[in-house]
Coordinates of C-alpha atoms and ligand atoms in Angstrom, one line a residue:
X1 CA -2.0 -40.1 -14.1
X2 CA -2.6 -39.9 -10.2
X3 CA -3.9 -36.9 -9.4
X4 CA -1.5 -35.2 -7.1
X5 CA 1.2 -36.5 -9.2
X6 CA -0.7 -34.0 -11.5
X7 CA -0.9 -31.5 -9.0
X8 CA 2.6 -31.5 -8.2
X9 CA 3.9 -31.2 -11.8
X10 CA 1.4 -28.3 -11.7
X11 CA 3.2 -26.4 -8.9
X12 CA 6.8 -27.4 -10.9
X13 CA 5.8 -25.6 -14.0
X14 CA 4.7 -22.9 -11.9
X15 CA 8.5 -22.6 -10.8
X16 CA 10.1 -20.2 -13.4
X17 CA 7.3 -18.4 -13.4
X18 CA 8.0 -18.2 -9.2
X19 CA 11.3 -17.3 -9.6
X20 CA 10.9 -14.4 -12.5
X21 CA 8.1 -12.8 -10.5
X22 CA 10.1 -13.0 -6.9
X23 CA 10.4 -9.7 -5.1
X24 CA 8.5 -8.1 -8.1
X25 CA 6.0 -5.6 -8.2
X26 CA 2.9 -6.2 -9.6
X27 CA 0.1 -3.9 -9.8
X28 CA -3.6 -5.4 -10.5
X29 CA -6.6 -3.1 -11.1
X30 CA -9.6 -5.0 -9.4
X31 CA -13.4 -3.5 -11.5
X32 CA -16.3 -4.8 -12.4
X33 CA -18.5 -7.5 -12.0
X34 CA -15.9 -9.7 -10.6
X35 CA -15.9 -7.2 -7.4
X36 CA -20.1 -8.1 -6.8
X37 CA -20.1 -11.4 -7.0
X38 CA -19.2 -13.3 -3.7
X39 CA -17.4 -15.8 -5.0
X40 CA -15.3 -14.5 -7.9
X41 CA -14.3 -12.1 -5.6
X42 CA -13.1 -14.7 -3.2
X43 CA -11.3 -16.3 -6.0
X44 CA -9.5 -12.9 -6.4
X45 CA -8.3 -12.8 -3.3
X46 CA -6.9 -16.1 -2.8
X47 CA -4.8 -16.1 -6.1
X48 CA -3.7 -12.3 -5.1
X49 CA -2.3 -14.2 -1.9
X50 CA -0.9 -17.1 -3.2
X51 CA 1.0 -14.7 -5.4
X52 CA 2.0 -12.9 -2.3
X53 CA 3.0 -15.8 -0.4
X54 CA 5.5 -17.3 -3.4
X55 CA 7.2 -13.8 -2.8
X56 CA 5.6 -11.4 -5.3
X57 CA 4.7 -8.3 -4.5
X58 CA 1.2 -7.4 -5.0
X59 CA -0.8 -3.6 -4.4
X60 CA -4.5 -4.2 -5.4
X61 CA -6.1 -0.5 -7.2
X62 CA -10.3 -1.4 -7.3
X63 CA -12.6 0.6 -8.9
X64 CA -16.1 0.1 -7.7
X65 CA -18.1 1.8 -10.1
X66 CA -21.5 -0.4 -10.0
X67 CA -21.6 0.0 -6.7
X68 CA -21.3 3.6 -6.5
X69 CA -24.4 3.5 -9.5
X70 CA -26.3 1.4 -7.6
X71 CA -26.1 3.6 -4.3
X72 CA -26.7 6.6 -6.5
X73 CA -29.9 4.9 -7.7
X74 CA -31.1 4.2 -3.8
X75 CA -31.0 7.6 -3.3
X76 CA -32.7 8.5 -6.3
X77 CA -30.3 10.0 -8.8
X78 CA -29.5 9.0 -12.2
X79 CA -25.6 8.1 -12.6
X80 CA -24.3 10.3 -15.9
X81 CA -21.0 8.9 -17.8
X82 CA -19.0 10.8 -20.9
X83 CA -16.7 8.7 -22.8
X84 CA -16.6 6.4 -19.9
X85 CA -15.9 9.2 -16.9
X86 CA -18.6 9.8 -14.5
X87 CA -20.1 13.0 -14.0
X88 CA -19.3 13.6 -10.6
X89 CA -21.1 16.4 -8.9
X90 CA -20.7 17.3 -5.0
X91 CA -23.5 14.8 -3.9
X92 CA -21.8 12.1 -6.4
X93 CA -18.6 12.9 -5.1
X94 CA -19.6 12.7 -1.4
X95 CA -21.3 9.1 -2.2
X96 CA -18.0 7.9 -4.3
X97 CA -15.9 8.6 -1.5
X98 CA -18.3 6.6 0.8
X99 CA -18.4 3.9 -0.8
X100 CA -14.7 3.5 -2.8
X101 CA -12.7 4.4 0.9
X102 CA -15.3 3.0 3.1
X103 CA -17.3 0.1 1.8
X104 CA -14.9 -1.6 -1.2
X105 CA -11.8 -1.0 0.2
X106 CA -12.3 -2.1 3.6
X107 CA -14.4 -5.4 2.5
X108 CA -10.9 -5.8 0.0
X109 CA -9.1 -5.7 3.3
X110 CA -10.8 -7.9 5.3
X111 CA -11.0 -10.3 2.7
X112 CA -7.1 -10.4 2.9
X113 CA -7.3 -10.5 6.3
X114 CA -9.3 -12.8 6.6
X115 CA -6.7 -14.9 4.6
X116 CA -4.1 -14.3 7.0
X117 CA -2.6 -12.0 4.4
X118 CA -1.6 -8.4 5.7
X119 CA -3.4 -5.9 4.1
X120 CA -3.5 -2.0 4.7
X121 CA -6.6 -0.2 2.6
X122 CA -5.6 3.7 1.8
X123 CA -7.1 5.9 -0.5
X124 CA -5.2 8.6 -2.5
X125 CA -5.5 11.0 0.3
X126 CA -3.6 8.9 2.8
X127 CA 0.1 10.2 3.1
X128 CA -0.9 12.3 -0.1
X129 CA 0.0 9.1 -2.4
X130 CA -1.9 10.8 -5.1
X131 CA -2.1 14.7 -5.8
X132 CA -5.1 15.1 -7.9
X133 CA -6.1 18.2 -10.5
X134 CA -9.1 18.9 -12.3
X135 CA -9.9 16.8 -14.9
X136 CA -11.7 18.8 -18.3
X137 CA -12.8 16.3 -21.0
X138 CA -12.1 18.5 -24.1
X139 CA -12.9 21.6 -22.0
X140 CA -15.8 20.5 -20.9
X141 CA -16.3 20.5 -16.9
X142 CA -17.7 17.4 -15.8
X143 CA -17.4 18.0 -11.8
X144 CA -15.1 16.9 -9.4
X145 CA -13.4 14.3 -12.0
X146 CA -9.7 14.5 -11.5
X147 CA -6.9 13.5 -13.0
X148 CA -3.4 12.8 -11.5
X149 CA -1.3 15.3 -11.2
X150 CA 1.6 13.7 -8.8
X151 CA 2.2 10.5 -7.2
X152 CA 3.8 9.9 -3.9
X153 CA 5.4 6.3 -3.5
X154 CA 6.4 7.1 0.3
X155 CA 3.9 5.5 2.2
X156 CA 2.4 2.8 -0.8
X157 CA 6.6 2.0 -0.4
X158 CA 6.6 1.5 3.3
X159 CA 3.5 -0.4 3.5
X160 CA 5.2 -2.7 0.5
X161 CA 8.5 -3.2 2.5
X162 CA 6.5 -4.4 5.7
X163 CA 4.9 -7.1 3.8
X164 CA 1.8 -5.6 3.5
X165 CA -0.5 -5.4 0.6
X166 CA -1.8 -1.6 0.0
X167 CA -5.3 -1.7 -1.4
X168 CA -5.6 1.7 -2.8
X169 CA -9.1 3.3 -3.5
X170 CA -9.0 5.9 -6.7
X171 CA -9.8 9.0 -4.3
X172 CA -7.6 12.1 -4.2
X173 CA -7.0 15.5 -2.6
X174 CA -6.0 18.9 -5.1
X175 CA -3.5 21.2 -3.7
X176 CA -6.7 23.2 -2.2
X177 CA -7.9 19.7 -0.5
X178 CA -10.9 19.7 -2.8
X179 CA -11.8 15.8 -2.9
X180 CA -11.8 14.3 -6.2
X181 CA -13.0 10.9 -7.9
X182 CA -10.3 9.6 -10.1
X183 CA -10.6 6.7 -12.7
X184 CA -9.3 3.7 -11.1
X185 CA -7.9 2.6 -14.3
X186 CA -5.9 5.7 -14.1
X187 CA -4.2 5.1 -10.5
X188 CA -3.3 1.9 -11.3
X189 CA -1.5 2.8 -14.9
X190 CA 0.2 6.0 -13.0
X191 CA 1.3 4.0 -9.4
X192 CA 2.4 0.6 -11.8
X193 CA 4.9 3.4 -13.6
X194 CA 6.1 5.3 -10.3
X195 CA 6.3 2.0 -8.9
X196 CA 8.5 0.4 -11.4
X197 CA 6.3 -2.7 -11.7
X198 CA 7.0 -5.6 -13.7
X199 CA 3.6 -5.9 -14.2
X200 CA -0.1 -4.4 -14.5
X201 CA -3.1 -6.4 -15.0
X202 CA -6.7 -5.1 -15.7
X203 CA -9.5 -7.4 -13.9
X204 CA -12.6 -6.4 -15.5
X205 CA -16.3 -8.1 -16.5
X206 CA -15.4 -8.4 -20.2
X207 CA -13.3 -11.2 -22.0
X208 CA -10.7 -8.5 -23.2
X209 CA -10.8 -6.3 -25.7
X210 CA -13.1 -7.2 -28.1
X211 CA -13.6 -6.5 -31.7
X212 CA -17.3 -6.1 -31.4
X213 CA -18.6 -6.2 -27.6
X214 CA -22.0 -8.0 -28.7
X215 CA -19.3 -11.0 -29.3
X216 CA -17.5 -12.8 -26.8
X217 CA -15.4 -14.6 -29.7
X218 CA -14.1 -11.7 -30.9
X219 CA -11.0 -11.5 -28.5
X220 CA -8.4 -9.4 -30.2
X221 CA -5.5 -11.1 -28.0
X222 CA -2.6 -8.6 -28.5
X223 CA -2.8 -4.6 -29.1
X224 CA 0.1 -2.6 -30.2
X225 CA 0.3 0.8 -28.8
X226 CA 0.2 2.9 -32.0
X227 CA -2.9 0.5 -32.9
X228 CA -5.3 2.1 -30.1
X229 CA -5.9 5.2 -32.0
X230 CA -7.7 3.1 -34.3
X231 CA -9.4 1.1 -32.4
X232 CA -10.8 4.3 -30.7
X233 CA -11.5 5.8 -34.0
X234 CA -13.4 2.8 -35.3
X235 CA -15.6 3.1 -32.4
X236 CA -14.3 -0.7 -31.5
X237 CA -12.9 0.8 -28.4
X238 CA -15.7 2.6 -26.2
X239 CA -16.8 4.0 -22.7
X240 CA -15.2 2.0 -20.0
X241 CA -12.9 0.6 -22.0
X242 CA -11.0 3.7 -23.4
X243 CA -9.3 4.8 -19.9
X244 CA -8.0 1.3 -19.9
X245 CA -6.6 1.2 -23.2
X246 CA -4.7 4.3 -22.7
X247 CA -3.7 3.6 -19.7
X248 CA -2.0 0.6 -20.6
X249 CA -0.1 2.5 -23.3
X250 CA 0.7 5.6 -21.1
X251 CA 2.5 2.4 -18.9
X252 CA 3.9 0.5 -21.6
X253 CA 5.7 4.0 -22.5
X254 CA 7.0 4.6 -18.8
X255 CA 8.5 1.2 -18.6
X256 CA 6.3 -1.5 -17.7
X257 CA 6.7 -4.6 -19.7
X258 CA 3.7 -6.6 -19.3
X259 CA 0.4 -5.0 -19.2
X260 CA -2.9 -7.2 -19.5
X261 CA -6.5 -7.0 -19.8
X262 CA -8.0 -10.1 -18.0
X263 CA -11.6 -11.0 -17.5
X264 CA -11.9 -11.1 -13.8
X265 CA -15.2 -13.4 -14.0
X266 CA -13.2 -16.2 -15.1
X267 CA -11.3 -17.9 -12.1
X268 CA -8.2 -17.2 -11.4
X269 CA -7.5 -15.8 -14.7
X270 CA -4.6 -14.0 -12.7
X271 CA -2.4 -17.3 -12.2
X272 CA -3.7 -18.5 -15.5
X273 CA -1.9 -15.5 -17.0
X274 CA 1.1 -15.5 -14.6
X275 CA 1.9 -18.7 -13.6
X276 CA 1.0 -20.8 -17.3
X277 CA 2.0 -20.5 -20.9
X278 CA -1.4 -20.3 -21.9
X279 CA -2.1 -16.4 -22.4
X280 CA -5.7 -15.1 -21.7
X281 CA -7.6 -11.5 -22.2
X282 CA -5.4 -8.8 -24.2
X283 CA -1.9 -8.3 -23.8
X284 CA -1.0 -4.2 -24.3
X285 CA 2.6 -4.5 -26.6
X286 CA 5.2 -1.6 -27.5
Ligands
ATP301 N1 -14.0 -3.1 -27.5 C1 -14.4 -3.4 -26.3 N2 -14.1 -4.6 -25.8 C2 -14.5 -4.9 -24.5 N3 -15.2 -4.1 -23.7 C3 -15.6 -2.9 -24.2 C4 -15.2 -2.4 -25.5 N4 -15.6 -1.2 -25.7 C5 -16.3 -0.8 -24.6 N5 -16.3 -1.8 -23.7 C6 -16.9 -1.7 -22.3 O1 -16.0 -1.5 -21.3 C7 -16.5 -2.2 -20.1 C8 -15.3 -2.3 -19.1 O2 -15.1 -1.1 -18.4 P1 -15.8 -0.7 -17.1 O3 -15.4 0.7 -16.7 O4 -17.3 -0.9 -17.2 O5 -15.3 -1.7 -16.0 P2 -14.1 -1.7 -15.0 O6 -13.2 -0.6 -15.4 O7 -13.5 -3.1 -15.0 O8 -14.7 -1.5 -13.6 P3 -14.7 -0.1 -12.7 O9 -15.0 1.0 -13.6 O10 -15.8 -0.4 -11.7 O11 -13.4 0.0 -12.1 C9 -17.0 -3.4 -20.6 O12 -18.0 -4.0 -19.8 C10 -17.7 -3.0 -22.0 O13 -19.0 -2.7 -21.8
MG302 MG1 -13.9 1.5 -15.5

């Protein structure tokens, strides 16, 4: 078949796709290695516009976790993780702030920008959008680790109606304006709920969940909430991956219908998983 014949039955069976996700919210947590290399990350970008200019609504939650490792290492300290949450002390804190508010999220916006998308890059702290408490991980006090205590949709809402895109960095203030380092997967699972979204996807470096992580064949391409225990259990489910899982589940419980984990190395697994039949990564189910 001519090729733009091709092409243009391509963009047709886009259309219901189009048409369910117009004026809808959809929330995409943007991690991992698909955030270092150049091009991926331009890949990103582009299908996080095109979605925005067929009239979704998109706010982008990044994580940025190697890079805050690898500036840790420049300086000479050794980054610490339990069960997947970093060990965030007042010199790691200072440094996460640096580099998620400064460094990611403005390179996020320019990249937009640069697009001709509107983009506005906020943290948590901006218009108080996130209230943040200490986080303990079974008592245990692993620094300035928060959690989320409140969300504020105020400004994220504004910025939505005037056709921007937010780009909102996992940084948060307490009640006592202690700064605190919040896992992205986290913000984007609590704002995707506050938010109403029809949707939250998961970009990260892996194909999905796996069944063993040694083995990129072992996609396990739909989870049922009440199976995650399990997984966790089982040890299947580990470190980075554990925030996301329950994350997904907290969501699918406050009303989101489609929550995905999508490898965000292969291109533009986003419209592959929006705009096609032809589901990829792990879909999250009730
Ligand atoms: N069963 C599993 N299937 C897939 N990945 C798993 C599994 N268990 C643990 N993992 C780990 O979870 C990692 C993904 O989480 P990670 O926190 O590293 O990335 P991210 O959340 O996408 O990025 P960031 O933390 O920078 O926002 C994978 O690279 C993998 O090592
Ligand atoms: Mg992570």
């Amino acid at each position: 078949m001519d090729k733009s014949i091709i092409r243009a039955k391509t963009l047709v069976e886009a259309l219901p796709y189009i048409q369910m996700f117009n004026n809808k919210i959809i929330v995409i947590k943007y991690g991992g290695s698909a955030m270092i290399d150049a091009e991926l990350k331009m890949s990103v970008i582009k299908d996080i516009s095109l979605m925005k200019l067929v009239g979704i609504k998109p706010v982008v939650v990044h994580g940025g976790g190697k890079k805050i490792s690898e500036m840790l290492v420049k300086i000479g300290k050794e980054p610490k993780f339990i069960q997947g949450l970093r060990v965030t002390d007042d010199e790691t804190m200072e440094i996460a702030e640096m580099v998620l508010s400064g460094n990611v999220n403005k390179e996020i916006v320019q990249l937009f920008e640069k697009q001709g998308i509107k983009s506005v890059g906020i943290s948590g702290k901006d218009g108080r959008s996130i209230i943040a408490k200490k986080k303990l991980l079974d008592g245990l006090d692993i620094g300035w680790v928060g959690e989320i205590d409140t969300i504020q949709t105020e400004l994220i809402t504004a910025l939505i109606e005037n056709d921007f895109i937010p780009v909102i960095a996992p940084i948060a203030c307490d009640e006592n304006n202690n700064t605190y380092n919040i896992n992205a997967d986290y913000v984007a699972g609590a704002i995707a709920a506050k938010l109403g979204a029809e949707k939250l996807i998961y970009l990260t470096d892996v194909e999905g969940v796996l069944r063993d992580v040694k083995d990129k064949t072992s996609l396990i391409s739909k989870i049922k909430v009440d199976e995650i225990q399990r997984y966790k259990d089982d040890k299947i489910i580990q470190g980075g991956m554990i925030p996301k899982v329950d994350c997904c589940a907290e969501s699918i419980k406050n009303g989101v219908a489609g929550v995905h984990i999508l490898d965000g190395r292969v291109e533009h697994s986003i419209l592959l998983e929006l705009f096609t039949n032809s589901g990829i990564g792990t879909m999250l189910m009730p």
